Amino acid sequence: WKRVTGVQTCALPILFMATNDRRLFALDAATGKACAGFGREGAVDAMPGAVLARPGGAQITSAPVVVAGVVITGSSIDDNQRVHETSGAVRGFDAVTGALRWTFDPLAAAGPGVAAGAANVWAPMSVDEARGLVFLPTSSPSPDFHGAARPGNGGHANSVVALKAATGEVAWAFQTTHHDVWDYDVPAQPTLGVVPYGGIPRAAVIQTTKQGLVFTLDRDTGKPVIPVTERG
C-alpha cells in the first residue's frame, strides 16, 4: 500500500492495494471505501489484455509502488509450465484516474525469434522519488529450464531494470544471469543506499540474487560500483 495525493473523490491519505485476482484498488485510508474516481468505482484490471492458460495463472504477490504520479504493479506468473507463457509485463497506472499510462515487457528487448513468456516482477520493487525512477527485479523467461526456443540473453529478463516512472522508458538495465536455464529469478527487492567504495560515496542499488552473489550498481547508470568479472 502506498499513500499519494490528488486522487479524485477521496479524502487524503489514499492507499493503493493490489489483490491476488489481479485488481488494483484506490482506497480512502480513513474509511476503507473505494475512491470512485479511480478506474471503475475504485478499481482497475491490473493486467488488462492478459491471456491466461488457467484462471489462476497470474497473481499480484507484491505491493504496488507509487512515484511521479504513477502506480506501478508487477505480477507472479505460472512457473515452468509452457513455452508460450503469459507476458510478465509491468504496468504503470495514473494515480488519479487509474488509466493505463504505460506497459513494459522485459522480453521485448530480446528481439524477434524468441518464444517465451514470464520474465515478470514478482518480488517487491523500489523507487527513487528524487530521480523519478522505479527499480524492477525481473525473473527468468519461460520455460525455466529449457532455452532452445529463446536464443540469446533474454532481453531484460534476470535483470535489475531502472525505468523512468512517468513514461516506462528504460533508464538502464543490468543482467545478473545471461540466457537463464536455472530459474535464477532476481528474487528480492533492490536496496537503495550510499556505498563508499574506494573512498568515494556513491548512490547505489544493491541487489541480492539466488546465486548468493550481491551486485552493487550505480543508481544513475547501472554500472557496477564494485567491479564485476564475468568468466565463461
PDB file of C-alpha atoms in Angstrom:
ATOM      1  CA  TRP A   1       0.000   0.000   0.000  1.00  0.00           C
ATOM      2  CA  LYS A   2       1.197   3.488  -0.764  1.00  0.00           C
ATOM      3  CA  ARG A   3      -0.074   6.977   0.004  1.00  0.00           C
ATOM      4  CA  VAL A   4      -0.405   9.530  -2.782  1.00  0.00           C
ATOM      5  CA  THR A   5      -2.064  12.918  -3.117  1.00  0.00           C
ATOM      6  CA  GLY A   6      -4.630  14.056  -5.674  1.00  0.00           C
ATOM      7  CA  VAL A   7      -6.852  11.016  -6.230  1.00  0.00           C
ATOM      8  CA  GLN A   8     -10.373  12.129  -7.092  1.00  0.00           C
ATOM      9  CA  THR A   9     -13.388  11.667  -4.795  1.00  0.00           C
ATOM     10  CA  CYS A  10     -11.328  10.552  -1.767  1.00  0.00           C
ATOM     11  CA  ALA A  11     -10.086  12.434   1.243  1.00  0.00           C
ATOM     12  CA  LEU A  12      -6.360  12.133   1.853  1.00  0.00           C
ATOM     13  CA  PRO A  13      -4.459   9.956   2.563  1.00  0.00           C
ATOM     14  CA  ILE A  14      -5.075   7.367  -0.163  1.00  0.00           C
ATOM     15  CA  LEU A  15      -3.963   3.739  -0.105  1.00  0.00           C
ATOM     16  CA  PHE A  16      -3.317   1.608  -3.194  1.00  0.00           C
ATOM     17  CA  MET A  17      -3.841  -2.127  -2.833  1.00  0.00           C
ATOM     18  CA  ALA A  18      -3.249  -4.910  -5.362  1.00  0.00           C
ATOM     19  CA  THR A  19      -5.153  -8.172  -4.956  1.00  0.00           C
ATOM     20  CA  ASN A  20      -4.395 -11.779  -5.813  1.00  0.00           C
ATOM     21  CA  ASP A  21      -7.026 -11.737  -8.559  1.00  0.00           C
ATOM     22  CA  ARG A  22      -5.125  -9.008 -10.452  1.00  0.00           C
ATOM     23  CA  ARG A  23      -7.065  -5.894  -9.432  1.00  0.00           C
ATOM     24  CA  LEU A  24      -5.657  -2.564  -8.267  1.00  0.00           C
ATOM     25  CA  PHE A  25      -7.740  -0.576  -5.763  1.00  0.00           C
ATOM     26  CA  ALA A  26      -7.548   3.021  -4.549  1.00  0.00           C
ATOM     27  CA  LEU A  27      -8.989   3.327  -1.030  1.00  0.00           C
ATOM     28  CA  ASP A  28      -9.738   6.135   1.377  1.00  0.00           C
ATOM     29  CA  ALA A  29      -7.300   5.305   4.197  1.00  0.00           C
ATOM     30  CA  ALA A  30      -9.589   6.647   6.910  1.00  0.00           C
ATOM     31  CA  THR A  31     -12.729   4.754   5.900  1.00  0.00           C
ATOM     32  CA  GLY A  32     -11.591   1.885   3.649  1.00  0.00           C
ATOM     33  CA  LYS A  33     -14.070   3.000   0.990  1.00  0.00           C
ATOM     34  CA  ALA A  34     -13.114   2.782  -2.674  1.00  0.00           C
ATOM     35  CA  CYS A  35     -12.259   6.024  -4.490  1.00  0.00           C
ATOM     36  CA  ALA A  36     -14.981   6.187  -7.135  1.00  0.00           C
ATOM     37  CA  GLY A  37     -12.952   8.391  -9.468  1.00  0.00           C
ATOM     38  CA  PHE A  38     -10.202   5.792  -9.818  1.00  0.00           C
ATOM     39  CA  GLY A  39     -10.922   3.347 -12.637  1.00  0.00           C
ATOM     40  CA  ARG A  40     -14.361   1.799 -12.283  1.00  0.00           C
ATOM     41  CA  GLU A  41     -15.703   2.525  -8.812  1.00  0.00           C
ATOM     42  CA  GLY A  42     -12.224   2.500  -7.331  1.00  0.00           C
ATOM     43  CA  ALA A  43     -10.608  -0.457  -9.114  1.00  0.00           C
ATOM     44  CA  VAL A  44      -8.826  -1.290 -12.365  1.00  0.00           C
ATOM     45  CA  ASP A  45      -7.770  -4.519 -14.037  1.00  0.00           C
ATOM     46  CA  ALA A  46      -4.047  -4.644 -13.196  1.00  0.00           C
ATOM     47  CA  MET A  47      -3.270  -6.992 -16.129  1.00  0.00           C
ATOM     48  CA  PRO A  48      -5.507  -5.760 -18.966  1.00  0.00           C
ATOM     49  CA  GLY A  49      -5.410  -7.958 -22.052  1.00  0.00           C
ATOM     50  CA  ALA A  50      -3.554 -10.805 -20.337  1.00  0.00           C
ATOM     51  CA  VAL A  51      -4.357 -14.229 -21.815  1.00  0.00           C
ATOM     52  CA  LEU A  52      -4.096 -16.926 -19.139  1.00  0.00           C
ATOM     53  CA  ALA A  53      -3.914 -20.681 -19.630  1.00  0.00           C
ATOM     54  CA  ARG A  54      -5.937 -21.086 -16.435  1.00  0.00           C
ATOM     55  CA  PRO A  55      -7.874 -18.615 -14.261  1.00  0.00           C
ATOM     56  CA  GLY A  56      -5.221 -18.531 -11.529  1.00  0.00           C
ATOM     57  CA  GLY A  57      -2.259 -18.456 -13.894  1.00  0.00           C
ATOM     58  CA  ALA A  58      -1.191 -14.991 -12.762  1.00  0.00           C
ATOM     59  CA  GLN A  59      -1.452 -13.110  -9.486  1.00  0.00           C
ATOM     60  CA  ILE A  60      -0.010  -9.997  -7.870  1.00  0.00           C
ATOM     61  CA  THR A  61       2.161 -11.045  -4.949  1.00  0.00           C
ATOM     62  CA  SER A  62       3.953  -7.806  -4.033  1.00  0.00           C
ATOM     63  CA  ALA A  63       2.690  -4.341  -3.166  1.00  0.00           C
ATOM     64  CA  PRO A  64       2.401  -1.688  -5.865  1.00  0.00           C
ATOM     65  CA  VAL A  65       4.715   1.325  -5.705  1.00  0.00           C
ATOM     66  CA  VAL A  66       3.889   4.967  -6.444  1.00  0.00           C
ATOM     67  CA  VAL A  67       6.232   7.549  -7.944  1.00  0.00           C
ATOM     68  CA  ALA A  68       5.807  10.545 -10.269  1.00  0.00           C
ATOM     69  CA  GLY A  69       2.009  10.233 -10.138  1.00  0.00           C
ATOM     70  CA  VAL A  70       2.095   6.638 -11.403  1.00  0.00           C
ATOM     71  CA  VAL A  71       1.060   3.438  -9.597  1.00  0.00           C
ATOM     72  CA  ILE A  72       3.225   0.519 -10.760  1.00  0.00           C
ATOM     73  CA  THR A  73       2.394  -3.184 -10.458  1.00  0.00           C
ATOM     74  CA  GLY A  74       4.246  -6.388 -11.228  1.00  0.00           C
ATOM     75  CA  SER A  75       2.906  -9.950 -11.269  1.00  0.00           C
ATOM     76  CA  SER A  76       3.569 -13.577 -10.443  1.00  0.00           C
ATOM     77  CA  ILE A  77       3.188 -15.934 -13.434  1.00  0.00           C
ATOM     78  CA  ASP A  78       2.767 -19.739 -13.547  1.00  0.00           C
ATOM     79  CA  ASP A  79       6.317 -21.062 -13.235  1.00  0.00           C
ATOM     80  CA  ASN A  80       7.930 -23.531 -15.679  1.00  0.00           C
ATOM     81  CA  GLN A  81       4.644 -24.579 -17.321  1.00  0.00           C
ATOM     82  CA  ARG A  82       4.918 -23.804 -21.040  1.00  0.00           C
ATOM     83  CA  VAL A  83       6.933 -22.022 -23.731  1.00  0.00           C
ATOM     84  CA  HIS A  84       4.255 -19.506 -24.714  1.00  0.00           C
ATOM     85  CA  GLU A  85       3.549 -18.284 -21.209  1.00  0.00           C
ATOM     86  CA  THR A  86       1.679 -15.108 -20.255  1.00  0.00           C
ATOM     87  CA  SER A  87       3.707 -11.919 -20.619  1.00  0.00           C
ATOM     88  CA  GLY A  88       5.376 -10.700 -17.443  1.00  0.00           C
ATOM     89  CA  ALA A  89       4.807  -7.068 -18.396  1.00  0.00           C
ATOM     90  CA  VAL A  90       4.975  -4.397 -15.691  1.00  0.00           C
ATOM     91  CA  ARG A  91       2.316  -1.686 -15.899  1.00  0.00           C
ATOM     92  CA  GLY A  92       2.046   1.912 -14.763  1.00  0.00           C
ATOM     93  CA  PHE A  93      -1.389   3.433 -13.991  1.00  0.00           C
ATOM     94  CA  ASP A  94      -2.322   7.067 -13.499  1.00  0.00           C
ATOM     95  CA  ALA A  95      -2.597   7.619  -9.749  1.00  0.00           C
ATOM     96  CA  VAL A  96      -5.585   9.939 -10.153  1.00  0.00           C
ATOM     97  CA  THR A  97      -7.735   8.277 -12.801  1.00  0.00           C
ATOM     98  CA  GLY A  98      -6.457   4.700 -12.923  1.00  0.00           C
ATOM     99  CA  ALA A  99      -5.849   4.974 -16.679  1.00  0.00           C
ATOM    100  CA  LEU A 100      -3.061   2.790 -18.046  1.00  0.00           C
ATOM    101  CA  ARG A 101      -0.049   5.044 -18.686  1.00  0.00           C
ATOM    102  CA  TRP A 102       2.500   2.517 -19.959  1.00  0.00           C
ATOM    103  CA  THR A 103       3.430  -1.157 -20.257  1.00  0.00           C
ATOM    104  CA  PHE A 104       6.962  -2.540 -20.063  1.00  0.00           C
ATOM    105  CA  ASP A 105       7.693  -6.107 -21.229  1.00  0.00           C
ATOM    106  CA  PRO A 106      11.197  -7.242 -20.182  1.00  0.00           C
ATOM    107  CA  LEU A 107      11.300  -9.708 -23.086  1.00  0.00           C
ATOM    108  CA  ALA A 108      10.648  -7.055 -25.744  1.00  0.00           C
ATOM    109  CA  ALA A 109      14.389  -6.331 -25.826  1.00  0.00           C
ATOM    110  CA  ALA A 110      15.097  -9.988 -26.646  1.00  0.00           C
ATOM    111  CA  GLY A 111      14.260  -9.293 -30.282  1.00  0.00           C
ATOM    112  CA  PRO A 112      12.499 -11.430 -32.924  1.00  0.00           C
ATOM    113  CA  GLY A 113      12.619 -15.207 -32.964  1.00  0.00           C
ATOM    114  CA  VAL A 114      12.245 -15.626 -29.211  1.00  0.00           C
ATOM    115  CA  ALA A 115       9.396 -17.843 -27.975  1.00  0.00           C
ATOM    116  CA  ALA A 116       8.898 -17.279 -24.254  1.00  0.00           C
ATOM    117  CA  GLY A 117       6.814 -15.523 -21.643  1.00  0.00           C
ATOM    118  CA  ALA A 118       7.070 -14.549 -17.970  1.00  0.00           C
ATOM    119  CA  ALA A 119      10.275 -12.601 -17.125  1.00  0.00           C
ATOM    120  CA  ASN A 120       7.855 -10.987 -14.673  1.00  0.00           C
ATOM    121  CA  VAL A 121       8.427  -8.981 -11.478  1.00  0.00           C
ATOM    122  CA  TRP A 122       7.042 -10.945  -8.529  1.00  0.00           C
ATOM    123  CA  ALA A 123       9.408  -9.572  -5.870  1.00  0.00           C
ATOM    124  CA  PRO A 124       8.942  -6.057  -4.430  1.00  0.00           C
ATOM    125  CA  MET A 125      10.083  -3.045  -6.433  1.00  0.00           C
ATOM    126  CA  SER A 126      11.914   0.052  -5.141  1.00  0.00           C
ATOM    127  CA  VAL A 127      11.610   3.718  -6.096  1.00  0.00           C
ATOM    128  CA  ASP A 128      13.831   6.787  -6.013  1.00  0.00           C
ATOM    129  CA  GLU A 129      11.366   9.674  -5.940  1.00  0.00           C
ATOM    130  CA  ALA A 130      14.051  12.348  -6.452  1.00  0.00           C
ATOM    131  CA  ARG A 131      15.243  10.656  -9.640  1.00  0.00           C
ATOM    132  CA  GLY A 132      11.768   9.577 -10.737  1.00  0.00           C
ATOM    133  CA  LEU A 133      12.963   6.000 -11.132  1.00  0.00           C
ATOM    134  CA  VAL A 134      11.470   2.608 -10.288  1.00  0.00           C
ATOM    135  CA  PHE A 135      13.798  -0.386  -9.952  1.00  0.00           C
ATOM    136  CA  LEU A 136      12.494  -3.769 -11.129  1.00  0.00           C
ATOM    137  CA  PRO A 137      13.897  -7.198 -10.176  1.00  0.00           C
ATOM    138  CA  THR A 138      12.907  -9.334 -13.173  1.00  0.00           C
ATOM    139  CA  SER A 139      12.559 -13.116 -13.293  1.00  0.00           C
ATOM    140  CA  SER A 140      13.561 -15.828 -15.745  1.00  0.00           C
ATOM    141  CA  PRO A 141      11.760 -16.391 -19.077  1.00  0.00           C
ATOM    142  CA  SER A 142       9.557 -19.435 -19.631  1.00  0.00           C
ATOM    143  CA  PRO A 143      10.105 -22.312 -19.513  1.00  0.00           C
ATOM    144  CA  ASP A 144      12.625 -22.094 -16.705  1.00  0.00           C
ATOM    145  CA  PHE A 145      14.955 -24.985 -17.515  1.00  0.00           C
ATOM    146  CA  HIS A 146      14.881 -25.196 -21.327  1.00  0.00           C
ATOM    147  CA  GLY A 147      16.109 -22.339 -23.518  1.00  0.00           C
ATOM    148  CA  ALA A 148      16.096 -23.746 -27.050  1.00  0.00           C
ATOM    149  CA  ALA A 149      13.150 -21.588 -28.162  1.00  0.00           C
ATOM    150  CA  ARG A 150      14.640 -18.384 -26.717  1.00  0.00           C
ATOM    151  CA  PRO A 151      18.133 -17.872 -28.118  1.00  0.00           C
ATOM    152  CA  GLY A 152      20.246 -15.022 -26.804  1.00  0.00           C
ATOM    153  CA  ASN A 153      20.495 -13.378 -23.415  1.00  0.00           C
ATOM    154  CA  GLY A 154      16.756 -12.896 -22.828  1.00  0.00           C
ATOM    155  CA  GLY A 155      16.446  -9.144 -23.195  1.00  0.00           C
ATOM    156  CA  HIS A 156      15.832  -7.646 -19.755  1.00  0.00           C
ATOM    157  CA  ALA A 157      14.918 -10.926 -18.041  1.00  0.00           C
ATOM    158  CA  ASN A 158      17.001 -11.843 -14.953  1.00  0.00           C
ATOM    159  CA  SER A 159      17.915  -8.198 -14.517  1.00  0.00           C
ATOM    160  CA  VAL A 160      17.726  -5.123 -12.389  1.00  0.00           C
ATOM    161  CA  VAL A 161      15.911  -2.622 -14.620  1.00  0.00           C
ATOM    162  CA  ALA A 162      15.582   1.079 -13.851  1.00  0.00           C
ATOM    163  CA  LEU A 163      12.559   2.647 -15.544  1.00  0.00           C
ATOM    164  CA  LYS A 164      11.577   6.293 -15.782  1.00  0.00           C
ATOM    165  CA  ALA A 165       8.378   6.045 -13.773  1.00  0.00           C
ATOM    166  CA  ALA A 166       6.497   8.738 -15.673  1.00  0.00           C
ATOM    167  CA  THR A 167       6.905   7.035 -19.070  1.00  0.00           C
ATOM    168  CA  GLY A 168       8.069   3.429 -18.564  1.00  0.00           C
ATOM    169  CA  GLU A 169      11.216   4.172 -20.579  1.00  0.00           C
ATOM    170  CA  VAL A 170      14.329   2.165 -19.691  1.00  0.00           C
ATOM    171  CA  ALA A 171      16.949   4.325 -17.961  1.00  0.00           C
ATOM    172  CA  TRP A 172      19.369   1.405 -17.590  1.00  0.00           C
ATOM    173  CA  ALA A 173      19.447  -2.345 -17.064  1.00  0.00           C
ATOM    174  CA  PHE A 174      21.938  -4.788 -15.595  1.00  0.00           C
ATOM    175  CA  GLN A 175      21.519  -8.513 -16.258  1.00  0.00           C
ATOM    176  CA  THR A 176      22.601 -10.872 -13.474  1.00  0.00           C
ATOM    177  CA  THR A 177      22.209 -14.122 -15.485  1.00  0.00           C
ATOM    178  CA  HIS A 178      22.555 -14.452 -19.254  1.00  0.00           C
ATOM    179  CA  HIS A 179      20.275 -16.971 -21.015  1.00  0.00           C
ATOM    180  CA  ASP A 180      18.884 -18.394 -17.793  1.00  0.00           C
ATOM    181  CA  VAL A 181      18.175 -22.147 -17.712  1.00  0.00           C
ATOM    182  CA  TRP A 182      18.479 -22.430 -13.894  1.00  0.00           C
ATOM    183  CA  ASP A 183      15.431 -20.441 -12.684  1.00  0.00           C
ATOM    184  CA  TYR A 184      17.715 -17.673 -11.377  1.00  0.00           C
ATOM    185  CA  ASP A 185      14.994 -15.037 -10.925  1.00  0.00           C
ATOM    186  CA  VAL A 186      16.127 -11.813  -9.287  1.00  0.00           C
ATOM    187  CA  PRO A 187      14.189 -12.690  -6.117  1.00  0.00           C
ATOM    188  CA  ALA A 188      14.426  -9.705  -3.788  1.00  0.00           C
ATOM    189  CA  GLN A 189      13.658  -6.017  -3.573  1.00  0.00           C
ATOM    190  CA  PRO A 190      16.531  -3.798  -4.779  1.00  0.00           C
ATOM    191  CA  THR A 191      18.055  -1.957  -1.811  1.00  0.00           C
ATOM    192  CA  LEU A 192      18.899   1.724  -2.233  1.00  0.00           C
ATOM    193  CA  GLY A 193      21.850   3.075  -0.279  1.00  0.00           C
ATOM    194  CA  VAL A 194      25.088   5.031  -0.367  1.00  0.00           C
ATOM    195  CA  VAL A 195      28.210   2.881  -0.803  1.00  0.00           C
ATOM    196  CA  PRO A 196      31.637   4.430  -0.048  1.00  0.00           C
ATOM    197  CA  TYR A 197      33.636   2.178  -2.380  1.00  0.00           C
ATOM    198  CA  GLY A 198      37.211   3.317  -2.967  1.00  0.00           C
ATOM    199  CA  GLY A 199      36.662   6.164  -0.532  1.00  0.00           C
ATOM    200  CA  ILE A 200      34.034   7.825  -2.783  1.00  0.00           C
ATOM    201  CA  PRO A 201      30.369   7.732  -1.645  1.00  0.00           C
ATOM    202  CA  ARG A 202      28.109   6.571  -4.468  1.00  0.00           C
ATOM    203  CA  ALA A 203      24.306   6.381  -4.644  1.00  0.00           C
ATOM    204  CA  ALA A 204      23.803   2.698  -5.370  1.00  0.00           C
ATOM    205  CA  VAL A 205      21.324  -0.103  -5.988  1.00  0.00           C
ATOM    206  CA  ILE A 206      22.311  -3.229  -4.065  1.00  0.00           C
ATOM    207  CA  GLN A 207      20.838  -6.446  -5.436  1.00  0.00           C
ATOM    208  CA  THR A 208      20.969  -9.897  -3.857  1.00  0.00           C
ATOM    209  CA  THR A 209      20.437 -12.997  -6.007  1.00  0.00           C
ATOM    210  CA  LYS A 210      19.640 -16.703  -5.819  1.00  0.00           C
ATOM    211  CA  GLN A 211      23.264 -17.486  -6.675  1.00  0.00           C
ATOM    212  CA  GLY A 212      24.464 -15.890  -3.449  1.00  0.00           C
ATOM    213  CA  LEU A 213      26.032 -13.031  -5.393  1.00  0.00           C
ATOM    214  CA  VAL A 214      25.445  -9.402  -4.445  1.00  0.00           C
ATOM    215  CA  PHE A 215      25.668  -6.734  -7.155  1.00  0.00           C
ATOM    216  CA  THR A 216      26.282  -3.095  -6.252  1.00  0.00           C
ATOM    217  CA  LEU A 217      25.217  -0.815  -9.119  1.00  0.00           C
ATOM    218  CA  ASP A 218      25.457   2.924  -9.683  1.00  0.00           C
ATOM    219  CA  ARG A 219      21.953   4.301  -9.226  1.00  0.00           C
ATOM    220  CA  ASP A 220      22.183   6.666 -12.211  1.00  0.00           C
ATOM    221  CA  THR A 221      23.931   4.442 -14.769  1.00  0.00           C
ATOM    222  CA  GLY A 222      23.571   0.812 -13.647  1.00  0.00           C
ATOM    223  CA  LYS A 223      27.341   0.335 -13.962  1.00  0.00           C
ATOM    224  CA  PRO A 224      28.884  -1.826 -11.224  1.00  0.00           C
ATOM    225  CA  VAL A 225      30.263   0.241  -8.345  1.00  0.00           C
ATOM    226  CA  ILE A 226      32.126  -2.817  -7.070  1.00  0.00           C
ATOM    227  CA  PRO A 227      33.673  -4.392 -10.186  1.00  0.00           C
ATOM    228  CA  VAL A 228      32.109  -7.497 -11.726  1.00  0.00           C
ATOM    229  CA  THR A 229      34.256 -10.042 -13.558  1.00  0.00           C
ATOM    230  CA  GLU A 230      32.418 -12.454 -15.865  1.00  0.00           C
ATOM    231  CA  ARG A 231      34.007 -15.825 -16.618  1.00  0.00           C
ATOM    232  CA  GLY A 232      32.865 -18.133 -19.376  1.00  0.00           C
TER     233      GLY A 232
END
